[in-house]
Amino acid sequence: MAEHDITLTVNGEDHELTVESRTLLVHALRDELGYTGPNVGCESTLCGACTVHVDGDAAKSCTLLAVQADGKEITTVEGLAEGRDLHPIQESFQEEHGLQCGYCTPGMIMTTKQLLEENPDPSREEIREALEGNLCRCTGYQNIVNAVESAAGKLRGAQAHGD
Amino acid sequence: MSIETIDADEVPIEEVLGSAVKRREDPSLITGRAEYTDDIQRPNMLHMAATRSPYGHAKVGDIDTSEAEAMDGVEAVFTAADFDVPGEIPVGWLLESLRTPPHPILASERVRYQGDAVAVVVADSRAVAADAAQAVDVEYEQLDAVTSPGDALAEGAPTLHDEDDGNVAFEWELGDAEKTSAAFEDADEIVDIDLVNQLLISNPMEPRATVAEYDAGSDDLRVHMTSQNPHLHRLLMSGVIDHPEQKLHVRAPDVGGGFGAKIHHYADEALTALCARELERPVKWVATRTEGFQTDAPGRGHETSARMALDADGHITGFEVDTKANLGAYLSTFAPAVPTYLYGTLLSGQYDIPAIHVEVTGAFTNVPPVDAYRGAGRPEASYLVERIVTQAARQIGEDPAEFRRKNFVDSDDFPYQTEVAVEYDSGDYEKTLDAALDAIDYDAFREEQELAREDGKYLGIGLSAYIEACGLAPSELAGQLGAQAGLWESSLVRVHQSGTVTAYVGTSGHGQGHATTFSQIVADELGIPYDDVEIVEGDTDEVPQGMGTYGSRSAAVGGSALVESARKIVEKSREIVAHQLEADAEDVEFDHGTFHVAGAPEQSVGIQEVAGAAYLAHDLPDDMEPGLEATSFYDPDNFVFPFGLHAAIVSVDPDSGEIEVERYVAVDDVGNQINPKIVEGQIHGGVAQGIGQALYEGAQYDENGTLLTGSLQDYTVPKAEQIPELETESTVTPCPHNPLGVKGVGEAGTIAAPQAVVNAVTDALQPFGVDDIEMPLTEERVWRAVEEAK
C-alpha cells in the first residue's frame, strides 16, 4: 500500500508522519500521534465521537483520510483547556452533568464549539438539531442541551466583557 | 426542574451525602485524558480480528487459512483446532430443566448466528488483521434459520442443537396454577393480551475491546477490557482459557457505557488473551460497530400471551402469563435468569394480585446469545403488566389512573409478599401517582384531549406504574434459584497515616459516577473531607474481590459494603480514643469525624489524628493490631424495589402515523439519594433508552438469519432531536434493610418508559378503537393499525 509523508498541526504543534493511503485521520491522530480524545464509536460517520476541528470547522475524523488533512490545522478536545483551566464549554459539561461515560463527550464538545461560534445564542431546538450528528447513549441528551445553553451564556458574557 | 450541581468544597461534611456535588470523574473525560481500552498502546503490540460467519445458520466445511497466513504483517491465524483449552463459555445460572449445549469460543462444525466466529487472525496492524480475517476462506453449507422464539418452538422448525429436543432450552413456571385458574373461573371480566417485546441491541458508544499482555517469565496474563465486572470475567476466563485465576489480572480502564452488554463473557475477550499467551506479545482487539451489532448480547425478545381476571368491582383477581423467550444460538452468561427469575417475579407489578401463574419457555434461535440489557427481565414484566392493566381499565370503562389506584398494594401493607416469590421492601405507590397526575394536570389534560379530538387532533396519555427489583440478593436465595455466583459485594476502606482514605470496592462503574457517589458515602461515614477520599474499582489486582456493576446494584450493595467497612474503622478508632483518653469505649461518641467522651465535648479527637496514632502504634490498647483499615463482604437481606409513575402525553397523526411526545413526566422513588444530580441523569438516560425501544429500536432479521439492522444506519439509536424534554420529580421511601436506605436507579427509566409511550399512543387512538401496536411504533405500524381498525 502506498505511503505518504504528511504534516498535521495538532493543537498548535506540528507533526510529520508517514501514513498509508487508507489511514483515516482519526487513526493517524490516535494511533500515530497519541491524541486519544477523538474516539471511534462506529464506522459509519453517524456517532460523531471522533469529531475534531479541521482548519476551524468541525469534522468527523473517521470520514477524512489522513492525507486529506495534510498541511491542515487540527484541534482536538485536548487543545481546548489551558493547563488546568477548562474551556467554558468543558466547564458547562461538568456543571450540568452533560456526560456519563464520557465516550461521546469529546465529539459533543467539538460540535458545540462550532455551533456556538456560528450561533452564539441558540434555542434548545437549534441545539438539538446541531447535535444530530453526535450520538449519546447515556444522558438522554437533556443535560447536554443544558450544558450547551449554559456554555453559550458564558461565552456571550465573556464577549460582552471584551475578554 | 433541573437540579444544580455544587462544588464539593462548598458542602459541609455533614451534608455531603445527599448533595448534588459535581462529578470528580469529569475533568479527565472532558479533556481527552481518559483511558479507554482502545487508548492503550504497548510496544510490539499485535492486533486481532475475527473471521465471522456471514450466515445465520450453516455447516462449516474446510477452513483454508493459507492466503491469510501468507499476507505481509500476519503473525498467526488460529481456528478452533489450534487451542488446547476448554474453550467453552460456561452458563452462570442454571435452571432445573436447562439444556446447556456447548458454547465454543470458535465454531468448527456449525455456525449458529451471523457473526459466530470461526477463526482469528493476528497481525501487526489493525488494518492488516481486518484484511487477513476477510482472506480466511471458509466453506459453508447454508441451513434454514429461525430467529423468533415462537417460530423456533413451532413444529418442524429448523433446530440448532440436538435435533431430538427441538429448540427448547428450558421450561419454567412460577406461581400457583390451580389458584389462578380458579380465579379465572370466578371472574366477572377477563382481559386478553398478546404482545411482543422486541429484541434490542444495547449499543454502548464504546465498542467492546480488549488488550492482553502475557509475561512468560511469571506466567502473568494481564487483560484490560471493557468490563462491567472484572472479577467475574477473571473467574470465567480463567476456566475458559485454562489460566490460573491468581495469575490472571483483569482491569477495566474507563469504560464507555455498558447497559448490560459488557457483563457477559464473550469469545472475543478470551481469544485475545489466548493469542497474547500463545504469541507472547501484547494483543489488542477492538470491535467495530458492525461486530457489536452482530455479537453483543441483545436483550428482551419475548412473545407473550396473557390474561387478567377481574371481579365485578374491577379488582384484579388473577393473572396468567405464557411467554416464549428468545435465548439466541447459545446460552450467554446469565441468560437463563433474565426471562425467569428477573421477569416472573415482577409480574405482580404495583398491584395486589391474589393469584398469578407464569410459564416461560426459552428457545434457541439463530441470533447472537441473548442476555441482560438495561433492566433485564424487569422491563419485560413491567411492559406486560402496564399494558394489560391499561387494557383492563379500557375494557371495563374505568379511568386508567383510578383503576391503578384501586388495585395498588396499599402503603400500609409493606413489606408485601407477592404471589410470585418476592417480598417488596417498602413503597408508597399512590404518592408517585398523585405527584405525576399533579405535574401533568391530569383532569385538565382529559378536557384538552376531548376538545382536541373535536378539532381532529389526537392526543393521548399513557401511564406506567412500574416496579423493579434490583440489588439482587441474598446470595443464599440466588443460589437456590440457580445462580452460580454469590451476590454480595466487597470493600476495603484504608485510612492512611496522614488521615486520607483510599477505598476499594468490587463494583465497576462505566459512566455512573461511582467515584463521586462512593466518596460521598465514605466521607459521610468517616466524617473525613470528600476531597480526602479516593475510590478504586475495576481492577482485580487492586481490589480484593468483587462482583461488578449491573442490575442497579452498585449503591445498594457496593455502597452498603463501603458503609460496613467504614463503620468497622469507626469502631476501631473508638477503642483507640477510649484507650488514649482513659475512658470506656461505650462512652466515646462519634460525630462527623470527631470523637469525644460523653459529657466532655471539649476534649475531642479527630478521626484523622486517630489514623496517625493507629500507624504509629506507640500507644494502642493491648492486643490491638496497628493500622486502620477494614474489609467487608456485604450480603444484602433482600432485593431493593424502586418504583414510580411515568406519564407520557403524545399527539398522533392518524393519517401519517407520526407521533410527537409532547410531555414526559417521570416521578421516581429510588429510596434515599446519594447524589440527586446523578440520580436525575440516570433517569434521563434510562427514559431515553425506553423511548428508543417504544419508538425507534429493534433488531430485525430476515428469514436466513441475516441482521437487517446491522449498523447505526439501519438501527435507530435515538438522536438529540428524537428525545423530548423530560420532567423529573422524586419521592423518597427509604429502603428499610440496607444501611444507606437506597434502592437503585440505573434501570428505572428504561423499565418505565416503553409502556408509558405505547399506552399514550393507544389512548390517543381510542376513537379508532386501536388498543395495541407492536414496538417500535414506526409511522407505518401506527398508520396500519389505524387503517386496519377503521
Coordinates of C-alpha atoms in Angstrom, one line a residue, chain A residues 1 20 22-23 27 30-32 34-49 76-87 89-106 108-109 124-146, chain B residues 2-5 22-27 29-34 36 38-41 125-128 131 201-207 254-257 259 284 288-291 373-374 510-513 677-682 684-686 688-689 692 697 711-727:
Chain A
M1 CA 0.0 0.0 0.0
E20 CA -0.9 4.7 4.3
R22 CA -6.2 4.3 3.6
T23 CA -5.3 5.7 7.0
H27 CA -6.3 6.7 13.4
R30 CA -5.0 8.3 17.9
D31 CA -2.5 5.6 16.9
E32 CA 0.3 7.6 15.4
G34 CA -1.4 9.7 20.7
Y35 CA -4.3 12.2 20.7
T36 CA -6.9 9.9 22.3
G37 CA -9.6 12.5 22.8
P38 CA -11.3 11.7 19.5
N39 CA -13.0 8.3 20.0
V40 CA -14.1 5.8 17.4
G41 CA -17.7 4.7 18.0
C42 CA -18.9 3.5 14.6
E43 CA -17.6 3.1 11.1
S44 CA -20.4 4.9 9.5
T45 CA -19.9 8.6 10.4
L46 CA -23.1 8.5 12.5
C47 CA -21.9 8.7 16.1
G48 CA -19.7 11.7 16.0
A49 CA -17.4 10.6 18.9
T76 CA -8.9 18.0 19.3
V77 CA -10.6 18.2 22.6
E78 CA -7.1 18.1 24.2
G79 CA -6.5 21.5 22.7
L80 CA -9.3 23.3 24.5
A81 CA -8.3 23.6 28.1
E82 CA -5.4 25.8 29.0
G83 CA -3.4 23.9 31.6
R84 CA -5.9 23.2 34.3
D85 CA -8.2 26.0 33.2
L86 CA -11.1 24.3 31.4
H87 CA -12.7 25.9 28.4
I89 CA -17.8 24.5 27.2
Q90 CA -16.0 21.9 29.2
E91 CA -16.9 23.7 32.5
S92 CA -20.5 23.6 31.5
F93 CA -20.5 20.0 30.6
Q94 CA -19.2 19.2 34.1
E95 CA -21.6 21.7 35.9
E96 CA -24.7 20.5 34.0
H97 CA -23.8 16.8 34.2
G98 CA -23.7 16.7 30.4
L99 CA -21.9 13.4 30.4
Q100 CA -21.9 10.0 32.0
C101 CA -19.5 7.5 30.4
G102 CA -17.8 10.3 28.5
Y103 CA -17.1 8.4 25.3
C104 CA -19.1 10.7 23.1
T105 CA -18.1 13.8 25.0
P106 CA -15.0 15.0 23.1
M108 CA -20.0 16.7 21.6
I109 CA -17.7 19.4 22.9
R124 CA -32.9 24.4 22.7
E125 CA -34.4 23.2 19.4
E126 CA -31.4 24.6 17.5
I127 CA -29.0 22.9 19.9
R128 CA -30.8 19.5 19.5
E129 CA -30.6 20.0 15.7
A130 CA -26.9 20.9 15.8
L131 CA -26.2 17.7 17.8
E132 CA -27.9 15.4 15.4
G133 CA -24.6 14.0 14.2
N134 CA -23.4 13.1 17.7
L135 CA -25.0 10.2 19.5
C136 CA -25.1 9.8 23.2
R137 CA -26.4 6.6 24.8
C138 CA -26.1 7.7 28.5
T139 CA -27.5 11.1 29.2
G140 CA -30.8 11.2 27.2
Y141 CA -29.3 14.5 25.8
Q142 CA -31.2 16.8 28.2
N143 CA -28.2 17.7 30.3
I144 CA -26.1 18.1 27.2
V145 CA -28.6 20.6 25.9
N146 CA -28.4 22.3 29.3
Chain B
S2 CA -33.2 20.7 36.9
I3 CA -31.0 20.2 39.9
E4 CA -27.9 22.4 40.2
T5 CA -24.6 20.9 40.9
K22 CA -20.1 17.8 40.7
R23 CA -18.6 14.6 39.4
R24 CA -14.9 14.1 40.0
E25 CA -14.7 11.8 37.0
D26 CA -15.4 14.6 34.6
P27 CA -12.1 16.5 34.3
L29 CA -13.4 12.7 30.4
I30 CA -13.9 16.2 29.1
T31 CA -10.3 17.0 28.3
G32 CA -9.4 13.8 26.4
R33 CA -7.2 12.4 29.2
A34 CA -9.5 9.4 29.9
Y36 CA -10.5 3.7 27.3
D38 CA -8.5 1.3 22.7
D39 CA -6.3 4.1 24.0
I40 CA -3.9 1.6 25.4
Q41 CA -0.7 1.2 23.4
S125 CA -1.7 -3.6 12.3
R126 CA -5.4 -3.3 12.8
A127 CA -6.0 -2.9 9.0
V128 CA -3.9 -5.9 8.0
D131 CA -7.9 -7.7 5.6
I201 CA -29.2 -4.1 20.8
S202 CA -27.6 -2.2 23.6
N203 CA -25.1 -0.1 21.7
P204 CA -22.9 1.4 24.3
M205 CA -21.0 4.2 22.4
E206 CA -17.7 2.5 23.2
P207 CA -17.5 -0.9 21.4
D254 CA -12.5 3.9 31.6
V255 CA -15.5 2.1 30.1
G256 CA -17.7 3.9 27.6
G257 CA -21.1 2.6 28.7
F259 CA -26.1 -1.3 29.6
K284 CA -5.4 -5.8 21.0
T288 CA -16.2 -2.4 15.0
R289 CA -19.7 -1.2 15.5
T290 CA -20.8 -3.8 12.9
E291 CA -19.3 -6.5 15.1
Y373 CA -29.9 -5.4 28.5
R374 CA -30.6 -2.5 30.8
H510 CA -18.9 2.7 33.4
G511 CA -20.4 6.1 33.5
Q512 CA -22.5 6.1 36.6
G513 CA -20.2 8.4 38.6
K677 CA -27.9 15.2 40.1
I678 CA -26.5 11.7 39.3
V679 CA -29.9 10.2 40.0
E680 CA -31.6 12.6 37.6
G681 CA -29.0 11.9 34.9
Q682 CA -29.6 8.1 35.3
H684 CA -32.9 10.8 31.8
G685 CA -30.6 8.3 30.2
G686 CA -32.9 5.4 31.1
A688 CA -34.2 7.9 26.5
Q689 CA -33.5 4.2 26.1
G692 CA -35.9 4.4 22.0
E697 CA -35.2 0.5 18.1
S711 CA -25.4 -0.7 11.6
L712 CA -26.3 2.7 13.0
Q713 CA -27.7 3.5 9.6
D714 CA -30.4 0.8 10.0
Y715 CA -30.9 0.7 13.7
T716 CA -32.0 3.9 15.3
V717 CA -30.1 4.9 18.4
P718 CA -32.1 8.0 19.2
K719 CA -30.6 11.4 18.4
A720 CA -31.0 14.6 20.4
E721 CA -34.0 15.7 18.3
Q722 CA -35.8 12.4 18.9
I723 CA -35.9 12.6 22.7
P724 CA -38.3 15.1 24.3
E725 CA -37.6 17.4 27.2
L726 CA -38.0 15.2 30.3
E727 CA -39.7 16.4 33.5

